[in-house]
Short mmCIF file of C-alpha atoms in Angstrom, two decimals:
data_model
loop_
_atom_site.label_atom_id
_atom_site.label_comp_id
_atom_site.label_asym_id
_atom_site.label_seq_id
_atom_site.Cartn_x
_atom_site.Cartn_y
_atom_site.Cartn_z
CA MET A 163 -12.61 33.79 -46.62
CA ASN A 164 -9.70 31.73 -44.51
CA VAL A 165 -11.48 29.73 -42.77
CA ARG A 166 -7.64 27.28 -41.50
CA PRO A 167 -7.48 30.47 -38.48
CA LEU A 168 -10.45 29.41 -37.27
CA LEU A 169 -10.13 25.63 -37.45
CA LEU A 170 -7.10 24.63 -34.87
CA PRO A 171 -9.27 26.59 -32.10
CA LEU A 172 -13.02 24.43 -32.51
CA LEU A 173 -10.24 21.23 -32.57
CA ALA A 174 -8.84 22.38 -29.85
CA ALA A 175 -11.95 23.19 -28.00
CA ALA A 176 -13.93 20.14 -28.91
CA ALA A 177 -10.34 17.81 -27.62
CA CYS A 178 -10.31 19.58 -24.32
CA SER A 179 -14.14 18.20 -23.66
CA THR A 180 -13.25 14.42 -24.68
CA VAL A 181 -10.65 14.75 -21.59
CA PRO A 182 -11.74 12.61 -18.77
CA GLU A 183 -11.55 13.74 -14.80
CA ALA A 184 -8.74 12.91 -12.85
CA SER A 185 -10.22 10.07 -10.61
CA TYR A 186 -8.49 7.49 -7.38
CA PRO A 187 -9.76 4.52 -6.40
CA PRO A 188 -11.33 3.95 -3.78
CA PHE A 189 -8.70 3.56 -0.90
CA ALA A 190 -8.57 4.09 2.53
CA ASP A 191 -5.76 5.10 5.00
CA HIS A 192 -4.85 2.52 8.29
CA ASP A 193 -2.48 3.53 11.34
CA LEU A 194 -1.88 0.13 12.42
CA ARG A 195 0.09 -0.89 16.31
CA ALA A 196 0.42 -4.90 15.62
CA GLU A 197 3.08 -7.84 16.88
CA PHE A 198 3.61 -11.08 15.72
CA VAL A 199 6.06 -13.68 16.95
CA VAL A 200 8.85 -15.20 13.63
CA PRO A 201 7.80 -18.90 12.92
CA ALA A 202 11.22 -21.02 12.79
CA SER A 203 12.00 -20.82 9.13
CA GLY A 204 13.54 -16.82 10.57
CA GLU A 205 11.45 -15.51 8.40
CA PHE A 206 7.60 -13.27 8.28
CA LEU A 207 6.00 -12.24 5.08
CA PHE A 208 5.30 -8.07 5.23
CA PRO A 209 3.56 -6.63 2.66
CA ALA A 210 5.19 -4.30 0.22
CA SER A 211 4.54 -1.33 -1.34
CA ASP A 212 2.66 -2.43 -4.93
CA ALA A 213 -0.60 -2.03 -7.03
CA ARG A 214 -3.32 -2.07 -4.24
CA ARG A 215 -1.01 -0.73 -1.01
CA VAL A 216 1.62 2.03 -0.68
CA VAL A 217 3.49 1.68 2.78
CA GLN A 218 4.05 5.21 3.79
CA GLN A 219 5.32 4.45 7.24
CA LEU A 220 7.17 1.27 9.21
CA GLN A 221 8.63 0.83 12.52
CA LEU A 222 9.59 -2.78 13.57
CA LEU A 223 10.62 -3.29 16.96
CA PRO A 224 12.92 -4.75 17.66
CA PRO A 225 14.57 -3.84 13.98
CA PRO A 226 15.15 -7.24 11.46
CA ARG A 227 18.47 -8.53 10.68
CA GLY A 228 17.34 -8.36 6.79
CA GLU A 229 14.86 -8.80 4.12
CA ARG A 230 14.37 -10.63 1.04
CA PHE A 231 11.93 -9.77 -1.63
CA GLY A 232 10.39 -12.55 -3.46
CA ALA A 233 9.97 -13.19 -7.26
CA ALA A 234 6.36 -11.69 -7.13
CA GLY A 235 7.78 -8.54 -4.91
CA GLU A 236 6.60 -9.83 -1.52
CA ARG A 237 8.52 -8.81 1.36
CA TRP A 238 10.48 -11.78 4.12
CA LEU A 239 11.58 -9.77 6.98
CA LEU A 240 14.40 -12.16 8.75
CA TYR A 241 14.64 -12.73 12.24
CA PRO A 242 15.59 -15.36 14.26
CA ALA A 243 13.14 -17.61 15.28
CA GLY A 244 10.93 -17.22 17.94
CA THR A 245 11.55 -13.16 17.91
CA LYS A 246 8.14 -11.26 18.97
CA VAL A 247 8.05 -8.02 16.89
CA GLN A 248 5.68 -5.18 17.36
CA VAL A 249 4.79 -2.92 14.46
CA THR A 250 3.28 0.62 14.26
CA ALA A 251 2.53 1.37 10.34
CA ARG A 252 0.69 3.30 8.59
CA LEU A 253 -1.01 2.13 4.92
CA ARG A 254 -2.58 3.34 2.30
CA THR A 255 -4.91 0.81 0.64
CA PHE A 256 -6.61 0.64 -2.53
CA ALA A 257 -9.65 -1.04 -3.55
CA GLY A 258 -9.30 -4.41 -6.24
CA ASP A 259 -11.51 -5.03 -8.80
CA ASP A 260 -14.48 -6.08 -6.96
CA GLY A 261 -14.46 -2.81 -5.20
CA THR A 262 -13.49 -4.31 -1.47
CA LEU A 263 -10.38 -2.98 0.61
CA PRO A 264 -8.56 -4.82 1.88
CA THR A 265 -9.15 -5.56 6.18
CA PRO A 266 -5.78 -5.05 8.28
CA ALA A 267 -6.28 -8.36 9.66
CA GLU A 268 -5.17 -9.28 5.86
CA LEU A 269 -2.94 -6.54 5.56
CA LEU A 270 -1.06 -8.46 8.11
CA PRO A 271 -1.37 -12.50 8.11
CA GLY A 272 -0.67 -13.99 10.62
CA ALA A 273 0.18 -10.87 12.68
CA THR A 274 -2.02 -9.61 16.07
CA ILE A 275 -3.73 -6.74 15.20
CA LEU A 276 -3.76 -3.86 18.79
CA SER A 277 -5.16 -1.15 16.92
CA ALA A 278 -6.19 -0.08 13.86
CA GLN A 279 -7.69 3.32 13.33
CA GLN A 280 -8.31 5.01 9.99
CA PRO A 281 -7.28 8.48 10.05
#
């Protein structure tokens, strides 16, 4: 009796049983409204998408005159010093290695959070 035809389905079945279930780290969605005043440097640090957050929607009033990115991927919005900026944003944040999710204040350091909701 030739056992080769039976061997392949048995190996395939065993391999399928060892594949882990697909999962995502814990996350939270945030709908934020905030405002900030641009410091004397004319640059305001604003989060960019990275491993811990995804910026899904962003509206800035007035719009920046530009932006620049730092070596570590940080985003700086460029405005005349003293400009008052209103932010409407939707972000998804993911838990860090310690399992904690960033707060809205941690997402937008230096901004005044006007409203923060988790839809």
